[in-house]
Coordinates of C-alpha atoms in Angstrom, one line a residue:
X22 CA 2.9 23.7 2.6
X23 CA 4.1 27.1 2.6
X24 CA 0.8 28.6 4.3
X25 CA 1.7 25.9 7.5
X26 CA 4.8 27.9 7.7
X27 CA 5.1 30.8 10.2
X28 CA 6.0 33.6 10.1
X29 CA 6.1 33.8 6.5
X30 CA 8.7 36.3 4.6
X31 CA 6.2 38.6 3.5
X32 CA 5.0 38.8 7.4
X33 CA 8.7 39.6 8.0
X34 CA 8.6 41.3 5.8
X35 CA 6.2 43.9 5.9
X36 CA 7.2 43.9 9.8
X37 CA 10.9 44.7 8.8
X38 CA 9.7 47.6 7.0
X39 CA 7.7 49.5 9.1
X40 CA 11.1 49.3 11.5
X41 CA 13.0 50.6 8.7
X42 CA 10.8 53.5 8.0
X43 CA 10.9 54.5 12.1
X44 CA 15.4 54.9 10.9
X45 CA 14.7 57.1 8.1
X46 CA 15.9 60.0 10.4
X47 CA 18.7 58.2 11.3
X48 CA 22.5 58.5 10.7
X49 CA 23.5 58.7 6.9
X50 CA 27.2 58.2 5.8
X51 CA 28.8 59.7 2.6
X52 CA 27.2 57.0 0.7
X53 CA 24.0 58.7 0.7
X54 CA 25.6 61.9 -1.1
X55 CA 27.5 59.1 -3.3
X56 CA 24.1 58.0 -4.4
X57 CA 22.5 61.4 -4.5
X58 CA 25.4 62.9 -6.6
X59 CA 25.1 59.7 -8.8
X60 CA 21.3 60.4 -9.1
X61 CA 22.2 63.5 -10.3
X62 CA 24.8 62.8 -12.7
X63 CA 22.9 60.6 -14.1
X64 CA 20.1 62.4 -14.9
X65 CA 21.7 65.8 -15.9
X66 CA 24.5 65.0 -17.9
X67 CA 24.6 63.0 -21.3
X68 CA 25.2 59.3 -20.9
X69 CA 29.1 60.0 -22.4
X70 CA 29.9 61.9 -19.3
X71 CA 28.5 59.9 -16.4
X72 CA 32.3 58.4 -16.0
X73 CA 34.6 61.9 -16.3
X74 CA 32.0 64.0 -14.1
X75 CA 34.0 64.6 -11.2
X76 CA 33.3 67.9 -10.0
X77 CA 32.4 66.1 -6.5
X78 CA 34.4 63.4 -5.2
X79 CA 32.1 61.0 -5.0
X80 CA 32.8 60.0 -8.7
X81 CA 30.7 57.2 -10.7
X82 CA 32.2 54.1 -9.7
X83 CA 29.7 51.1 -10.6
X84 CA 29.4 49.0 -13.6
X85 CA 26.5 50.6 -16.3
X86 CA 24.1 49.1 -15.4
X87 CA 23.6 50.1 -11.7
X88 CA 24.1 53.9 -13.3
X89 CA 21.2 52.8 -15.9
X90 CA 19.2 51.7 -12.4
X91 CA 20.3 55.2 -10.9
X92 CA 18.8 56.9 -14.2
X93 CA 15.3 55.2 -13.5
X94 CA 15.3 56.2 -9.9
X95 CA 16.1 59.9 -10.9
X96 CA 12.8 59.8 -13.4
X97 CA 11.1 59.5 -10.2
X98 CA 13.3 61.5 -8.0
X99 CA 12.5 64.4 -10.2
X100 CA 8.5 64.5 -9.0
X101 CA 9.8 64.6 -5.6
X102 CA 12.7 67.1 -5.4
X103 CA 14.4 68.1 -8.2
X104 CA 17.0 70.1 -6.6
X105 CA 18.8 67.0 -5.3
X106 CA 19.3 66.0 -9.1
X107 CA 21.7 69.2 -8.7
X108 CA 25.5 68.1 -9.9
X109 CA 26.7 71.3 -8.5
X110 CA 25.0 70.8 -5.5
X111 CA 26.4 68.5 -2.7
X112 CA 25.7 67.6 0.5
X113 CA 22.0 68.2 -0.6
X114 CA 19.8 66.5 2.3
X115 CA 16.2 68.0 2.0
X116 CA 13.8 66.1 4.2
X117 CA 11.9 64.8 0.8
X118 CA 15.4 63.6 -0.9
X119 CA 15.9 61.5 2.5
X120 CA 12.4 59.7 2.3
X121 CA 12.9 59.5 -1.3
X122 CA 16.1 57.9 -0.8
X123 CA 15.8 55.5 2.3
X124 CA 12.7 54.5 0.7
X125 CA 13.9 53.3 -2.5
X126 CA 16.2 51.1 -0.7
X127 CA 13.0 49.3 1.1
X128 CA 11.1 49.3 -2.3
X129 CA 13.7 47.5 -4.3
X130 CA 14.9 45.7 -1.3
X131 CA 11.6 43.5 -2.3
X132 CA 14.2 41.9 -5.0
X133 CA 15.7 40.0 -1.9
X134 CA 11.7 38.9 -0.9
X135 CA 11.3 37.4 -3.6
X136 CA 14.3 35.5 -4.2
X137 CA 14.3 34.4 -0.9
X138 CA 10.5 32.8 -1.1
X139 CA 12.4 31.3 -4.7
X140 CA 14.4 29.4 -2.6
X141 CA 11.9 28.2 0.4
X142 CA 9.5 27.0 -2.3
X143 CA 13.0 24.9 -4.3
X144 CA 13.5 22.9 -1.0
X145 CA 11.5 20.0 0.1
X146 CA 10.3 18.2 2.6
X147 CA 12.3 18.3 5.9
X148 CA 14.4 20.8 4.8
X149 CA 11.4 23.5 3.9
X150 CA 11.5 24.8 7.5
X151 CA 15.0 25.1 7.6
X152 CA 15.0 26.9 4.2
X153 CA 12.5 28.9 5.9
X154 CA 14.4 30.1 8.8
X155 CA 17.8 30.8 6.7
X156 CA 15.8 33.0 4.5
X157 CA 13.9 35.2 7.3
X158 CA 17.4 35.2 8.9
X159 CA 19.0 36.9 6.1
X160 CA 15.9 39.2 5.1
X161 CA 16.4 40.4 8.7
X162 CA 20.4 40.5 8.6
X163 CA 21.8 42.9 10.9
X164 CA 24.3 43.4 7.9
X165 CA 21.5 44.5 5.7
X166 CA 20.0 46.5 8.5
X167 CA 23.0 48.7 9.4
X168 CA 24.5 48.5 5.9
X169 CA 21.6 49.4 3.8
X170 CA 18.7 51.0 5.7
X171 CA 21.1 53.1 8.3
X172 CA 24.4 53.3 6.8
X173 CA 22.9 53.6 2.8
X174 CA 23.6 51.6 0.3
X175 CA 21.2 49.1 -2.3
X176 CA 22.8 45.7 -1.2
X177 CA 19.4 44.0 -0.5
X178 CA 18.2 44.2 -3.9
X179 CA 21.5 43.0 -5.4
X180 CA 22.1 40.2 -2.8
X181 CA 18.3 39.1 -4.3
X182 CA 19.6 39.2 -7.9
X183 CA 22.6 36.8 -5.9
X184 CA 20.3 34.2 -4.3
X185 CA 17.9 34.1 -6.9
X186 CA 21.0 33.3 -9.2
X187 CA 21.9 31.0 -6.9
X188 CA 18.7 29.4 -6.6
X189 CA 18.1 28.7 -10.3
X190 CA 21.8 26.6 -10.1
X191 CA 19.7 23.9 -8.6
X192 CA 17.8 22.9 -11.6
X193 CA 19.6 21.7 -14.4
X194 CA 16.7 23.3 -17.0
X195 CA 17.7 26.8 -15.4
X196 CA 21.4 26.7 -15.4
X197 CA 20.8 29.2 -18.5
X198 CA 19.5 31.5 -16.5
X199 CA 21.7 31.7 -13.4
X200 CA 24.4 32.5 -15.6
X201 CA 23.0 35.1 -17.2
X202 CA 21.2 36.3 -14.0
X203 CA 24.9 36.1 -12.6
X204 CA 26.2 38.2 -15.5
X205 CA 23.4 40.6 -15.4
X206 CA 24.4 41.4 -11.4
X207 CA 28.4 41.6 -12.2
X208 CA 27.3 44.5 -14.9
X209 CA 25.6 46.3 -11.4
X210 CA 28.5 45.7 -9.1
X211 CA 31.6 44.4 -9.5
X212 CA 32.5 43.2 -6.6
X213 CA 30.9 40.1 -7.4
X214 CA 33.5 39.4 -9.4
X215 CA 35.0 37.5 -6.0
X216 CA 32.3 35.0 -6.8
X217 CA 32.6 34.5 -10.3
X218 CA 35.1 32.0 -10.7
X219 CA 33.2 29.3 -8.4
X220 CA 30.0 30.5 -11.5
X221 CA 32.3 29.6 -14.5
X222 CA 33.6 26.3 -12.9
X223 CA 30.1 25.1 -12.2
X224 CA 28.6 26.2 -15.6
X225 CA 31.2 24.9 -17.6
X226 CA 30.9 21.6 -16.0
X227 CA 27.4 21.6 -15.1
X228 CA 26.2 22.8 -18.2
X229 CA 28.9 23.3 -21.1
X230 CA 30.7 20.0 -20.9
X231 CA 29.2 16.4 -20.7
X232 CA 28.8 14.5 -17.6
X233 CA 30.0 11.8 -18.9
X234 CA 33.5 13.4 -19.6
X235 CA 35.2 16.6 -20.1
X236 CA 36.4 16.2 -23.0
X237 CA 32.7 16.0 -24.9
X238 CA 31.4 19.3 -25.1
X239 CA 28.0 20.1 -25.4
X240 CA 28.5 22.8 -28.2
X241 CA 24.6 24.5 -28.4
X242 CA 24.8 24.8 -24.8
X243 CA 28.4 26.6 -25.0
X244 CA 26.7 29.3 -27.5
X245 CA 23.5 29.7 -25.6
X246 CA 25.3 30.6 -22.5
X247 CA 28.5 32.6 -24.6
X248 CA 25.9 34.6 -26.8
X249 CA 23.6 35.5 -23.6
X250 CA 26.6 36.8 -21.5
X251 CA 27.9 38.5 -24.2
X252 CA 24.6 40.1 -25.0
X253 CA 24.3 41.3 -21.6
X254 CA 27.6 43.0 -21.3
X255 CA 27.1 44.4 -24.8
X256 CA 24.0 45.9 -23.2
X257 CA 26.2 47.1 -20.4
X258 CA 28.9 48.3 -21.9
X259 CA 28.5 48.5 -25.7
X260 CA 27.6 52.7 -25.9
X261 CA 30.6 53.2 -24.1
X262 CA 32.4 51.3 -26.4
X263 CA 31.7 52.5 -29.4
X264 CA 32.7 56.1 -27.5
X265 CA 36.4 54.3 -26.4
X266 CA 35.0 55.0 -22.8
X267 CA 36.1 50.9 -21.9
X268 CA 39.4 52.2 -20.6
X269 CA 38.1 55.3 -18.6
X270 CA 35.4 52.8 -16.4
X271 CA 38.2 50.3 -15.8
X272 CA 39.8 53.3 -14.1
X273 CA 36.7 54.1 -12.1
X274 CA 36.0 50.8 -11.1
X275 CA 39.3 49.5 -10.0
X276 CA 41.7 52.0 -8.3
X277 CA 44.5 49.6 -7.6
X278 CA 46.4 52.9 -6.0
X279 CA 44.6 52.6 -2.9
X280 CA 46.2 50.8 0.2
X281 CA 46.2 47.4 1.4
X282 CA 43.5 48.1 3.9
X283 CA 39.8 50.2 3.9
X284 CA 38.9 53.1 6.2
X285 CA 39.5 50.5 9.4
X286 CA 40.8 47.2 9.0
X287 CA 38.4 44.8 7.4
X288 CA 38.9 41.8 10.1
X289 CA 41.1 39.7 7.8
X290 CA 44.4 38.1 7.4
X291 CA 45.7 41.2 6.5
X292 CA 44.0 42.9 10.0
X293 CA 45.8 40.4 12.1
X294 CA 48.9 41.0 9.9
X295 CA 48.6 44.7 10.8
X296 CA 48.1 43.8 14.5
X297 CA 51.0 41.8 14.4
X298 CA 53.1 44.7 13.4
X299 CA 51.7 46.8 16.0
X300 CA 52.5 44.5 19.1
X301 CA 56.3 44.0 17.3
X302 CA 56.8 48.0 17.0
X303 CA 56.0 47.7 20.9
X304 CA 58.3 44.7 21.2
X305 CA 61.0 45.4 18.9
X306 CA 63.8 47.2 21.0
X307 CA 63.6 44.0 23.4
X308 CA 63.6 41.3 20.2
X309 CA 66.3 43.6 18.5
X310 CA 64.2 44.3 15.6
X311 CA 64.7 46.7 13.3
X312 CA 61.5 49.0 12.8
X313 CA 61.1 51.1 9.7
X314 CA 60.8 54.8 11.3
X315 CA 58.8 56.2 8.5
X316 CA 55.4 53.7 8.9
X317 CA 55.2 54.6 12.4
X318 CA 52.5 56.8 11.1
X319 CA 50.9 55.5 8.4
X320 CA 48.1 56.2 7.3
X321 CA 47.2 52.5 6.9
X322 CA 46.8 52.3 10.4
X323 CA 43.6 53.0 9.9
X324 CA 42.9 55.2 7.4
X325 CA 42.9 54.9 3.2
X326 CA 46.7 55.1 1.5
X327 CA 49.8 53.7 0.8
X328 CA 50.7 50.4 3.0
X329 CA 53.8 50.4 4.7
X330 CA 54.5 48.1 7.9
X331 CA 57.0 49.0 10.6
X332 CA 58.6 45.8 11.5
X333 CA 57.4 43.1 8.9
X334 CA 57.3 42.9 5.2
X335 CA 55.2 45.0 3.1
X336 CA 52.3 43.3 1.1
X337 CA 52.0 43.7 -2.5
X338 CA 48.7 43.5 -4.9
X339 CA 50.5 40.8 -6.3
X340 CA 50.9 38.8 -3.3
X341 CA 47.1 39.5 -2.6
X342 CA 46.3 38.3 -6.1
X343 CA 48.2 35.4 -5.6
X344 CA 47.0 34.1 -2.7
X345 CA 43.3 34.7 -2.9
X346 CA 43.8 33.0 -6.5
X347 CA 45.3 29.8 -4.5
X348 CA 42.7 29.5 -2.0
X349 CA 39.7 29.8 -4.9
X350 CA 41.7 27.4 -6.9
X351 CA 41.5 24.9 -4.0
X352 CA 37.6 24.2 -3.7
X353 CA 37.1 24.8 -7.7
X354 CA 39.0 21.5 -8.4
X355 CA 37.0 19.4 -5.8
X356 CA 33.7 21.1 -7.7
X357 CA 35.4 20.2 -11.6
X358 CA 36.1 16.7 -10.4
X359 CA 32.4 16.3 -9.9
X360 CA 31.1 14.7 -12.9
X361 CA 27.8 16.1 -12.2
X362 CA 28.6 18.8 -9.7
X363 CA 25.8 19.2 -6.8
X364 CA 24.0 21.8 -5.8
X365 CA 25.3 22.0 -2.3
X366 CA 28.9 21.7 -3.4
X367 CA 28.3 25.0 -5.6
X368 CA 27.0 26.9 -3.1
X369 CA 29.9 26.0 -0.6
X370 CA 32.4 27.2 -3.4
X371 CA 31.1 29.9 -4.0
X372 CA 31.1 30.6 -0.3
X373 CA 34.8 29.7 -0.5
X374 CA 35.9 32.1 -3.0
X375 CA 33.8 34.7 -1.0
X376 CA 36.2 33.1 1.8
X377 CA 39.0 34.1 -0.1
X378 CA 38.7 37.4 -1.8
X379 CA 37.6 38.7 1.9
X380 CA 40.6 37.4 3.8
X381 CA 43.2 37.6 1.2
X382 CA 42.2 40.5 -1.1
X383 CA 44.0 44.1 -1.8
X384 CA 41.9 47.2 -0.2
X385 CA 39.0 44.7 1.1
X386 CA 35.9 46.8 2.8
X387 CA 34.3 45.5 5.9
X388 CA 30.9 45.5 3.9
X389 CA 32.3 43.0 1.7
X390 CA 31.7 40.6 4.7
X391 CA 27.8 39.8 3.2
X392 CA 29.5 38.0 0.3
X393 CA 30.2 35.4 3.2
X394 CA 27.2 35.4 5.3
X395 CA 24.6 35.5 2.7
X396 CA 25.6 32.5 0.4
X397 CA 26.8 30.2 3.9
X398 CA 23.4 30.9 5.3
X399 CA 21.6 28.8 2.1
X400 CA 23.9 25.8 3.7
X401 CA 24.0 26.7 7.5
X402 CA 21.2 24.0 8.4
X403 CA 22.4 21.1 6.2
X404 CA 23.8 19.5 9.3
X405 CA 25.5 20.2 12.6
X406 CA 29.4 20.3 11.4
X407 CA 28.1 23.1 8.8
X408 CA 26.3 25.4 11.4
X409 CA 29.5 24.5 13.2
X410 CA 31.7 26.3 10.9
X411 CA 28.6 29.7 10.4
X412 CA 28.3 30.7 14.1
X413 CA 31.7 32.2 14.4
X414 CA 31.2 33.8 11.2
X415 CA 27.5 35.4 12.1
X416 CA 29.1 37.0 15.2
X417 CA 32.3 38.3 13.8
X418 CA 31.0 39.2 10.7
X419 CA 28.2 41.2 12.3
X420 CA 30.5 42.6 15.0
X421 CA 32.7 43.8 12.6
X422 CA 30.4 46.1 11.3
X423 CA 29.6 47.8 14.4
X424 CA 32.4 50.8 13.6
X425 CA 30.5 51.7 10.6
X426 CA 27.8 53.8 12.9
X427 CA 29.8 55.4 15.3
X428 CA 26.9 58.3 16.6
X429 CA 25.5 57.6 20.2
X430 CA 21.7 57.4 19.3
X431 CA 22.5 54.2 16.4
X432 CA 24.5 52.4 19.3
X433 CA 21.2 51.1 21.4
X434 CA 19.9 50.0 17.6
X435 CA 23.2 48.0 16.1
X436 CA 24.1 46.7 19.3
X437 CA 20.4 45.3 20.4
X438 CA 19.3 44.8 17.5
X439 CA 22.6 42.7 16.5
X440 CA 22.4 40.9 20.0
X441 CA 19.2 39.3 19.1
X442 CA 19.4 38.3 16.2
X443 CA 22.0 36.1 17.2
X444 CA 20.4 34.7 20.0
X445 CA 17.2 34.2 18.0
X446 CA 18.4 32.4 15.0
X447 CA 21.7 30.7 16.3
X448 CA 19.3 29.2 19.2
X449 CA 16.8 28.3 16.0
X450 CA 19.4 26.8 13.9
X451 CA 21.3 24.8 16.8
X452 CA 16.9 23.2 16.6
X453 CA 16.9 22.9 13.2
X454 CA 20.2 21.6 12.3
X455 CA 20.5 17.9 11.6
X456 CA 22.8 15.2 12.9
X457 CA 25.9 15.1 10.8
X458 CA 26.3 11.5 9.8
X459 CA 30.4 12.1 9.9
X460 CA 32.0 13.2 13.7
X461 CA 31.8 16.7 14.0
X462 CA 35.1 18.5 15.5
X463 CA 35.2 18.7 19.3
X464 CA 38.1 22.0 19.3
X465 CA 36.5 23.6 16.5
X466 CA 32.8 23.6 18.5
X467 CA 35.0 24.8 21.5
X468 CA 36.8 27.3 19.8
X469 CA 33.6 28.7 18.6
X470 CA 31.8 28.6 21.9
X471 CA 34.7 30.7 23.6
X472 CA 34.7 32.9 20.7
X473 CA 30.8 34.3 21.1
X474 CA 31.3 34.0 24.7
X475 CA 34.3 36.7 24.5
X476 CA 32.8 39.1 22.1
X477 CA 30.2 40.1 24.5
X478 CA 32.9 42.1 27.0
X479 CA 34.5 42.9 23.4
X480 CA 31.4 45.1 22.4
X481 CA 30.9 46.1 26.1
X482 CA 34.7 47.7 26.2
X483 CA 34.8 48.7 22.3
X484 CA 31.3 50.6 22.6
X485 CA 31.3 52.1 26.1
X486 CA 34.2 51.6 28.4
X487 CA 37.2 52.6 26.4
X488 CA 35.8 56.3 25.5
X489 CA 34.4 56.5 29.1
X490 CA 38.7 55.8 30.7
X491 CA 39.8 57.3 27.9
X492 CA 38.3 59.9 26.3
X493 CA 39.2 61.0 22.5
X494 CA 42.6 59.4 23.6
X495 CA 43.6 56.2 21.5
X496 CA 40.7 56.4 19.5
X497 CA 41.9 53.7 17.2
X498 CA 42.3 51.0 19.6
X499 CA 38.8 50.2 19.6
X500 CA 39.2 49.5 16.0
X501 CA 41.8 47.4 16.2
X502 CA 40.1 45.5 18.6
X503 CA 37.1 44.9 16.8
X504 CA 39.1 44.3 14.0
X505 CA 41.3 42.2 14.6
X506 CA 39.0 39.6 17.4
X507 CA 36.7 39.3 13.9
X508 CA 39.8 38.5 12.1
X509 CA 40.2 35.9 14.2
X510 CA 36.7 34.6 13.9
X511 CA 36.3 35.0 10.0
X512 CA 39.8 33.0 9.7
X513 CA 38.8 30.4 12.0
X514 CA 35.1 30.0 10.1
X515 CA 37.2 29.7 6.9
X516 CA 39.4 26.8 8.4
X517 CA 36.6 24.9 9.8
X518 CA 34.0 25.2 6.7
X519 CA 37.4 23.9 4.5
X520 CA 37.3 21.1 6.2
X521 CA 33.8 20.3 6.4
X522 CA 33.8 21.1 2.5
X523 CA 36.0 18.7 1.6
X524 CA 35.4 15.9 4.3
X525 CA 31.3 15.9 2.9

């Protein structure tokens, strides 16, 4: 059945890559250095001093065992260069440390192939070419693409880890697995911590507790799952342990001292919060509004530090905290009160804590977006109402990224490359997308046709027209922009897929 399937993934596949190969020359951010420096910590220094090296900036800041993943790179990355495994040697960019680098990001990136052909070859019958299209729609996400193979970072390979986590949910004899597949990728990166409370509702009624009620616990399960977890993080974390190193990674991988928003706005609550405050400092000696003189200029508008507001409130880690706890809280109960708990319905909370974390959480990046995208997209097709719901997200949440490669020569790529991608599979999925057997939501499929219609002008003035009136003046109001019209669209995605999550 498969074969009668076209284009396959690994067609896509190996078409995707020769594209990505053509961008090796492309625009690199600072994560390439990060990763470079990490390489070379990694592979110069003993294992005890991977986290208090901090000679460059760019300190170690990823659970063990992504720095374990950066050691095995480094055995190779010493045959091809070995100055760029230099500590003492940053902003190294030889021609052969680039290749080396961008293509390590396609090779492992083959993580997200196969987990992705995992979960065309779970689905069945009608819903095999669907499956089909949602995969080759995230393999070629324009997240992935400006993310990963322009920007730099390794998020296709961990996103395959995700799905193929994901995938082995759906069978009750690999529920095992998933967890410990899910605990495995928290030890690499932990911002997939977000997702982790939808994973221990669902295991511990899926698998530790009886269907037949809570309160019958199905003990050999309970240690299976208990000793594998804690087998993986003793793996993880254990030889720093036993150096009392535990409190010196917390440290490095949560720096609660940074500021309520990222470089630019992620387009959030919190960005429309922020916008908010902007228009009021504007409108304030007309409302009689008192304005806070010395957050005129913070440094939040915009860039990484302390938050401070002008007109309203200040926002607290707490309150963040508190909020995206609610808000995960909300779809976990409807997935516990499931006496068996479908597949479906975990895969739409876990979408729903990605929901939350991304629109309430402290210091949230714009990359963090893919946390949305690439867990809705296993759902998008089930019916009309849920592609309802993904559309405003696959345009904001790609938008949104734009700022990320600011250089001339990537704007032609991000932009068309962005544009048709949404064309091509939003025109595929609106074919592909059954009939919802409940009434879908007239406003909300207004709303979201108004809202892709308006983004194109957004891209046209954010991209080209502002610095062409303005020059270098107002440089951040394209930001906002972008910002806070994704904001808009990521909130009102979030709305719509609640209620379709708990009308289904």
């Amino acid at each position: 059945m498969t074969a009668e399937i076209y284009p396959s993934l690994a067609q896509c596949a190996i078409v995707a890559a020769a594209l990505k190969v053509l961008l090796f020359p492309a625009y690199k951010s600072t994560d390439f250095e990060v990763h470079r420096n990490w390489l070379a910590i990694t592979n110069s220094l003993p294992l005890w001093e991977w986290y208090y090296e901090k000679s460059s900036e760019w300190t170690l800041d990823y659970p063990p065992f992504f720095a374990y993943f950066e050691w095995v790179m480094s055995q190779v990355a010493k045959l091809v260069d070995p100055a760029m495994l230099k500590v003492y040697n940053p902003e190294y960019d030889s021609w052969q440390t680039v290749y080396f680098q961008r293509s390590t990001v396609i090779i492992t990136e083959l993580l997200l192939v196969y987990a992705l052909q995992m979960f065309v070859d779970s689905s069945h019958g009608a819903s095999k070419r669907a499956a089909q299209a949602a995969a080759i729609s995230i393999l070629l996400s324009p997240g992935l693409f400006i993310i990963d193979h322009i920007h730099f970072q390794y998020n296709g390979a961990m996103y395959g880890i995700l799905i193929a986590s994901l995938v082995l949910a759906r069978k009750r004899d690999t529920l095992l697995w998933s967890g410990l597949l899910f605990a495995a990728l928290l030890c690499m990166k932990h911002i997939y911590l977000y997702l982790a409370p939808a994973y221990f509702v669902f295991l511990l009624r899926a698998y530790c507790l009886s269907p037949k009620s809570i309160f019958r616990i199905q003990f050999v399960n309970c240690v299976k799952l208990g000793a594998g977890i804690a087998a993986i993080f003793g793996a993880a974390f254990g030889p720093f342990a036993l150096k009392g190193q535990i409190p010196q990674i917390i440290s490095r991988l949560f720096p609660f001292s940074r500021g309520l928003c990222h470089a630019y706005w992620a387009p959030n609550v919190w960005a429309m919060y922020s916008f908010v405050d902007r228009v009021l400092i504007i409108l304030a000696p007309r409302l009689g509004l008192s304005v806070k003189e010395d957050a005129l200029h913070s440094v939040t508008r915009g860039l990484v530090g302390d938050t401070s507001f002008a007109v309203l409130p200040d926002i607290t880690p707490r309150m963040c905290f508190a909020l995206t706890l609610f808000f995960q809280t909300v779809p976990l109960l409807k997935l516990f009160a499931q006496s068996t708990p479908t597949w479906d319905n975990f895969i739409g909370a876990v979408t729903l804590c990605g929901y939350a974390s991304f629109l309430f959480g402290w210091h949230v990046h714009e990359k963090a977006i893919l946390l949305v995208i690439i867990p809705f997209s296993l759902i998008a097709l089930k019916d009309r109402r849920y592609l309802g719901a993904f559309r405003p997200l696959a345009v904001a949440g790609h938008v949104s990224l734009f700022p990320l490669l600011f250089t001339p020569a990537e704007f032609p790529l991000k932009t068309v490359y962005t544009v048709f991608w949404l064309i091509l599979f939003l025109v595929a999925f609106d074919r592909l997308a059954p009939a919802s057997s409940r009434a879908r939501f007239f406003l909300f499929d207004r709303f979201s046709t108004l809202y892709i219609t308006v983004s194109i002008p957004l891209i046209v003035y954010c991209s080209l027209v502002h610095a062409a009136v303005f020059g270098k003046r107002y440089e951040f109001l394209p930001l906002m922009f972008t910002s806070s019209y994704s904001a808009i669209g990521v909130f009102g995605s979030w709305v719509g897929f609640m209620v379709v999550y708990f009308t289904s």
